[in-house]
Amino acid sequence: MPITKRALCVSPSLTLAITAKAKKMKAEGINVIGFGAGEPDFNTPDFIIDAAKEALDKGKTKYTPSSGLPELRKAICEKLKKDNGLTYNPSQIIVSNGAKHSLYNAIQAIIEEGDEVIIPAPFWLSYPELVKLAGGVPVIVDCADTNFKLTAEKLKKAITSKTKMLIINSPSNPTGAVYTKDELYSLAKVIEDSDIFVLSDEIYEKLVYGGAQHISIATYSPKLYEKTIVVNGMSKSYSMTGWRIGYLACEEKLAKAIDGMQSHATSNPNTISQWASIAALNNGASFIEKMQKTFDERRKYMFQRLKNMQYIDCPEPKGAFYVFVNVKELFNRKFKGELIENCLKLTELLLENVQVAVVPGNAFGADSYIRLSYAISMEEIKEGLDRIEKFISMTE
């Protein structure tokens, strides 16, 4: 059976592959410490689960409008106004099957065959694949030397006559980097003078630490507001990854086009999850505060431990729940006679020899790094870091 070029051009997710291998080992009774988690280890709060049960009990199980429940879109507008200083009408909100689906919809609605999309690296691994699925061309800009953040100078150099979009992710997966207001606004000035859109992935906005503050680039000016598609969702802030509710906010004409696409692709997002999401948005502040505090404690501990280890360098993350570790000095060293050629080989050796699962940085466009998540218990973090330290001490 023939397969389309767009399907064949997509690379499989390395994070899912590593997670699957670690889970298989665990199922075989092997004590694996998994630092690959891309979701909070907290259970969804009871009040959200209760709202879903109530929806079921009241028979709220039918189709909703393809763009989402009016009540949910209204609650999202209120959230965006309160938290981000952005004013939208419900008609500008499209609720989808997770933030990834929202990103997919936005890219499909804007990118034509051959259009270029600027993606700062390190990047979340799905961005280039989503662009390729739309027939676009990912233009990767290495930002490792600028604290993992795109600068106005680098943006200017990357823009060509074919550039259609810039993807910004703050706080960042995989680096934990958070753009300051000044950094975002310097990019905004360049964008205002260019005919490009901004896709702003803000899914980790509630998870910031050490005085960092989340700012949406759409707040810069009315012109940037019109050119920006803001993407967010329920997964990270409310520990609702499996509920699959994300949303985007954008200019009304674009929202209408995306709604039309979604109506044919997936109909509406899960109805019960939508009712639960309303409860989350209205009553979730105390849960977020508790989760953020716990993540911050783990972040501080992990950063200090890694910072003091030999042969690695660990920039301090300011957001999300990841630490992005430079392991280049370990390359060309040996572990039990095996050469550590690159981050992928290091990942394999860690899993096979000390039963620690991490994600290789080449999945994120950064070959000299590995990603560790602190969305696991403090006990597992301590044990996992002990194993990594032991592993490093045995290299030669």
Coordinates of N, CA, C and O in Angstrom, one line a residue, residues 8 54 69 86 92 94 100 113 123 157 164 172 197 199 210 213 252 281-282 308 328 330-331 349 352 360 379-380 393:
L8 N 5.4 9.7 5.7 CA 6.8 9.1 5.8 C 7.8 10.1 6.3 O 8.9 9.7 6.8
E54 N -20.3 14.5 37.8 CA -21.6 15.2 37.8 C -22.1 15.3 36.4 O -23.3 15.2 36.1
L69 N -17.7 23.8 24.3 CA -18.8 24.4 25.0 C -18.8 25.9 25.1 O -17.7 26.4 25.5
L86 N -5.1 39.6 28.2 CA -5.5 39.5 26.8 C -7.0 39.4 26.7 O -7.6 38.5 27.4
Q92 N -13.4 33.7 19.4 CA -12.0 33.6 19.1 C -11.3 32.4 19.7 O -10.0 32.3 19.6
I94 N -10.9 28.3 20.3 CA -11.2 27.0 19.7 C -10.6 25.9 20.7 O -9.4 25.9 21.0
K100 N -1.5 19.9 21.8 CA -0.8 19.5 20.6 C -1.8 19.5 19.4 O -1.4 19.9 18.3
E113 N 2.4 24.7 1.4 CA 3.6 23.9 0.9 C 4.8 24.9 0.7 O 4.6 25.9 0.0
F123 N 14.1 22.6 21.0 CA 12.7 22.7 20.8 C 12.0 21.4 21.3 O 12.6 20.4 21.4
K157 N 18.2 37.3 11.2 CA 19.0 36.5 10.3 C 18.2 35.3 9.7 O 18.5 34.9 8.5
K164 N 6.9 32.2 7.2 CA 5.4 32.4 7.5 C 5.1 32.5 9.0 O 4.1 33.1 9.4
S172 N 9.8 26.7 28.6 CA 10.2 25.8 27.5 C 10.3 24.4 27.9 O 10.8 24.1 29.0
F197 N 3.5 35.2 11.3 CA 2.7 34.9 12.4 C 3.5 34.4 13.6 O 4.6 33.9 13.4
L199 N 3.2 31.6 16.7 CA 2.5 30.5 17.4 C 3.2 30.4 18.8 O 4.3 30.0 19.0
G210 N 11.6 30.9 41.0 CA 12.7 31.8 41.3 C 12.5 33.2 40.8 O 13.5 33.9 40.4
Q213 N 8.6 35.2 35.6 CA 7.2 35.6 35.3 C 6.9 35.2 33.9 O 7.7 35.5 33.0
E252 N -10.3 36.4 14.8 CA -11.6 35.8 14.6 C -11.7 35.0 13.3 O -12.3 33.9 13.2
L281 N -10.7 25.6 35.7 CA -10.4 27.0 35.5 C -10.9 27.9 36.6 O -10.3 28.9 36.9
N282 N -12.1 27.5 37.0 CA -12.8 28.3 38.1 C -12.2 28.1 39.5 O -12.3 29.0 40.3
N308 N 27.0 20.0 40.7 CA 28.2 19.6 41.4 C 28.8 18.3 40.9 O 29.8 17.8 41.4
K328 N 28.4 17.0 27.1 CA 29.4 16.9 26.0 C 30.8 16.4 26.5 O 31.5 15.7 25.8
L330 N 31.4 14.2 28.6 CA 31.4 12.7 28.8 C 31.6 12.0 27.5 O 32.0 10.8 27.5
F331 N 31.4 12.7 26.3 CA 31.7 12.1 25.0 C 33.2 11.7 24.9 O 34.0 12.5 25.3
L349 N 23.4 3.5 27.7 CA 24.3 3.0 28.7 C 23.7 3.2 30.1 O 23.8 2.4 31.0
E352 N 20.7 0.7 30.5 CA 21.2 -0.7 30.6 C 22.0 -1.0 31.8 O 21.9 -2.1 32.4
P360 N 17.5 11.6 25.3 CA 18.6 12.2 24.6 C 18.2 13.5 24.0 O 17.1 13.7 23.4
E379 N 12.1 11.0 46.3 CA 12.8 9.8 46.6 C 13.4 9.2 45.3 O 14.6 8.8 45.3
E380 N 12.6 9.2 44.3 CA 13.1 8.7 43.0 C 14.2 9.6 42.4 O 15.2 9.1 41.8
S393 N 31.3 8.4 37.8 CA 32.5 8.1 38.5 C 33.2 6.9 37.9 O 34.4 6.7 38.1

